[in-house]
Amino acid sequence: GEGDWRGAAFEATARLLDLADGYGVTLCHENEKDIFGDTPQNEKALLDRFGGRLRAVLDSGNFAFCRFDPAPAYGLLKDYIDYMHIKDADAEGVIVPPGKGCALLEETLRSLNADYPDRELVLTMEPHLMMFTGLSSLSKLDDIKHKYSFSTPFEAFETATSAVREMLARL
């Protein structure tokens, strides 16, 4: 059951943090699909357990993609967020360009900027708007569906980055 997964996740994370501490490395957790921390609530439990030693890579697009409500994620995870993956999905879990789905990307960026104006935040574009060679070997993403089509990977990526630049300009 979930308790078994919670214990295993906490135990494995504790071992990884101990190793990382020995090298002066900070570990971050991403809310990836099909892991213990794939819901905002489970990710918060994991982050709370280690009192700030474990930081967060927030991918609110993954919450939307997995059909979990991303709305509570920022409030639950904000103290731990050092890094954001930029991806968006609609309410049916279909991948869409940033800002076209329900991942609340602009709202999250606005809140982070207001709450932590001096925090350095890494943003990584991870739009997954087109399948590419090797994607299936990186992740179990055989169920990705797309609503928008692009003629080239460059066009897809440019669409995503332009959308995020516009969001950031509005902050």
XYZ file of C-alpha atoms in Angstrom:
171
model
C 0.000 0.000 0.000
C 0.906 3.674 0.063
C 2.505 3.316 3.501
C 4.986 0.817 2.061
C 5.875 3.236 -0.733
C 6.191 6.113 1.737
C 8.629 4.164 3.917
C 10.663 3.014 0.933
C 10.779 6.523 -0.524
C 11.849 8.051 2.799
C 14.501 5.389 3.378
C 15.995 5.634 -0.117
C 15.974 9.437 -0.002
C 17.702 9.454 3.384
C 20.508 7.271 1.961
C 20.883 9.532 -1.074
C 20.960 12.675 1.082
C 23.631 11.188 3.322
C 25.762 10.416 0.261
C 25.152 13.878 -1.210
C 26.066 15.570 2.076
C 29.450 13.880 1.924
C 30.108 15.550 -1.432
C 28.565 18.932 -0.625
C 25.812 18.367 -3.189
C 22.206 19.526 -2.859
C 19.601 17.044 -4.062
C 16.291 18.087 -5.577
C 13.112 16.065 -5.978
C 10.953 16.337 -9.091
C 7.310 15.346 -9.007
C 7.761 12.788 -11.786
C 4.965 10.523 -12.949
C 4.387 7.212 -11.140
C 6.643 7.823 -8.128
C 5.745 8.390 -4.475
C 6.102 12.170 -4.824
C 3.871 12.519 -7.879
C 1.135 14.377 -5.949
C 1.626 17.777 -4.286
C 0.708 16.262 -0.919
C 3.157 13.348 -1.161
C 5.938 15.583 -2.404
C 5.357 17.925 0.563
C 5.495 14.978 2.977
C 8.825 13.900 1.490
C 10.287 17.417 1.553
C 9.049 18.081 5.097
C 10.579 14.815 6.305
C 14.070 16.104 5.507
C 13.639 19.647 6.801
C 15.084 21.504 3.820
C 17.975 19.124 3.055
C 15.959 18.001 0.022
C 14.887 20.762 -2.358
C 12.203 20.755 -5.056
C 12.142 20.827 -8.815
C 8.555 21.904 -9.403
C 7.003 20.557 -12.588
C 3.385 21.629 -12.255
C 2.899 20.373 -15.814
C 3.529 16.873 -14.460
C 0.745 17.331 -11.914
C -1.593 18.339 -14.744
C -0.272 15.552 -17.011
C -0.937 12.995 -14.255
C -4.386 14.542 -13.711
C -3.652 15.800 -10.219
C -4.863 19.302 -9.431
C -1.787 21.561 -9.568
C -3.556 24.388 -7.690
C -2.381 23.416 -4.166
C 1.186 22.659 -5.283
C 2.691 26.124 -4.936
C 1.289 26.743 -1.461
C 2.468 23.353 -0.259
C 5.913 23.366 -1.852
C 6.943 27.035 -2.079
C 9.514 26.905 0.719
C 11.437 24.191 -1.114
C 11.308 25.294 -4.773
C 14.727 26.079 -6.286
C 14.044 24.904 -9.794
C 11.109 24.704 -12.219
C 10.533 22.579 -15.258
C 8.311 24.340 -17.751
C 5.671 22.036 -19.187
C 1.873 22.359 -19.412
C -1.045 19.995 -19.889
C -4.781 20.428 -20.082
C -7.407 18.912 -17.788
C -7.382 15.694 -19.847
C -3.625 15.290 -19.390
C -2.836 16.328 -22.980
C 0.465 18.193 -23.389
C -0.023 21.787 -24.609
C 2.217 24.855 -24.984
C 3.044 26.708 -21.767
C 0.104 28.812 -20.634
C -2.449 26.866 -22.684
C -3.147 24.259 -20.000
C -4.046 24.091 -16.327
C -0.550 23.884 -14.793
C -0.785 27.491 -13.524
C 2.704 28.334 -14.791
C 2.324 32.108 -14.909
C 0.564 32.206 -11.540
C 3.332 30.115 -10.004
C 6.080 32.306 -11.472
C 4.239 35.420 -10.278
C 3.891 33.994 -6.753
C 7.533 32.922 -6.565
C 8.654 36.331 -7.771
C 6.475 38.082 -5.179
C 7.223 35.758 -2.256
C 10.944 35.279 -2.872
C 12.236 38.247 -4.914
C 15.873 37.447 -4.076
C 15.725 33.676 -4.573
C 17.663 32.418 -7.564
C 15.405 30.106 -9.517
C 16.422 27.847 -12.376
C 13.837 27.470 -15.149
C 14.271 24.604 -17.589
C 12.197 24.348 -20.727
C 10.794 20.834 -20.929
C 7.707 21.341 -23.086
C 7.445 17.832 -24.628
C 5.420 19.305 -27.484
C 6.811 16.799 -29.984
C 8.089 13.272 -29.621
C 11.812 13.070 -30.308
C 14.303 10.290 -30.716
C 15.268 8.958 -27.329
C 12.333 10.422 -25.366
C 10.861 7.006 -24.698
C 14.183 5.839 -23.262
C 14.316 8.825 -20.871
C 10.890 8.412 -19.385
C 7.840 6.204 -19.405
C 5.963 8.631 -21.622
C 4.316 6.283 -24.089
C 0.953 7.774 -23.116
C 1.820 11.382 -24.046
C -0.841 12.900 -26.254
C -0.527 16.199 -28.096
C -3.231 18.701 -29.040
C -1.018 21.070 -31.034
C 1.139 20.141 -34.003
C 4.400 21.696 -35.126
C 6.357 21.214 -38.320
C 9.758 21.054 -36.601
C 11.144 20.605 -33.113
C 12.566 24.129 -33.393
C 9.086 25.561 -34.022
C 7.685 23.672 -31.030
C 10.485 24.833 -28.740
C 10.290 28.426 -29.999
C 6.536 28.441 -29.315
C 7.158 27.259 -25.762
C 10.015 29.668 -25.021
C 8.129 32.640 -26.508
C 5.147 31.859 -24.277
C 7.369 31.781 -21.175
C 9.189 34.989 -22.159
C 5.778 36.672 -22.423
C 4.781 35.340 -18.990
C 7.994 36.641 -17.435
C 7.569 40.055 -19.105
C 4.131 40.358 -17.461
C 5.592 39.793 -13.976
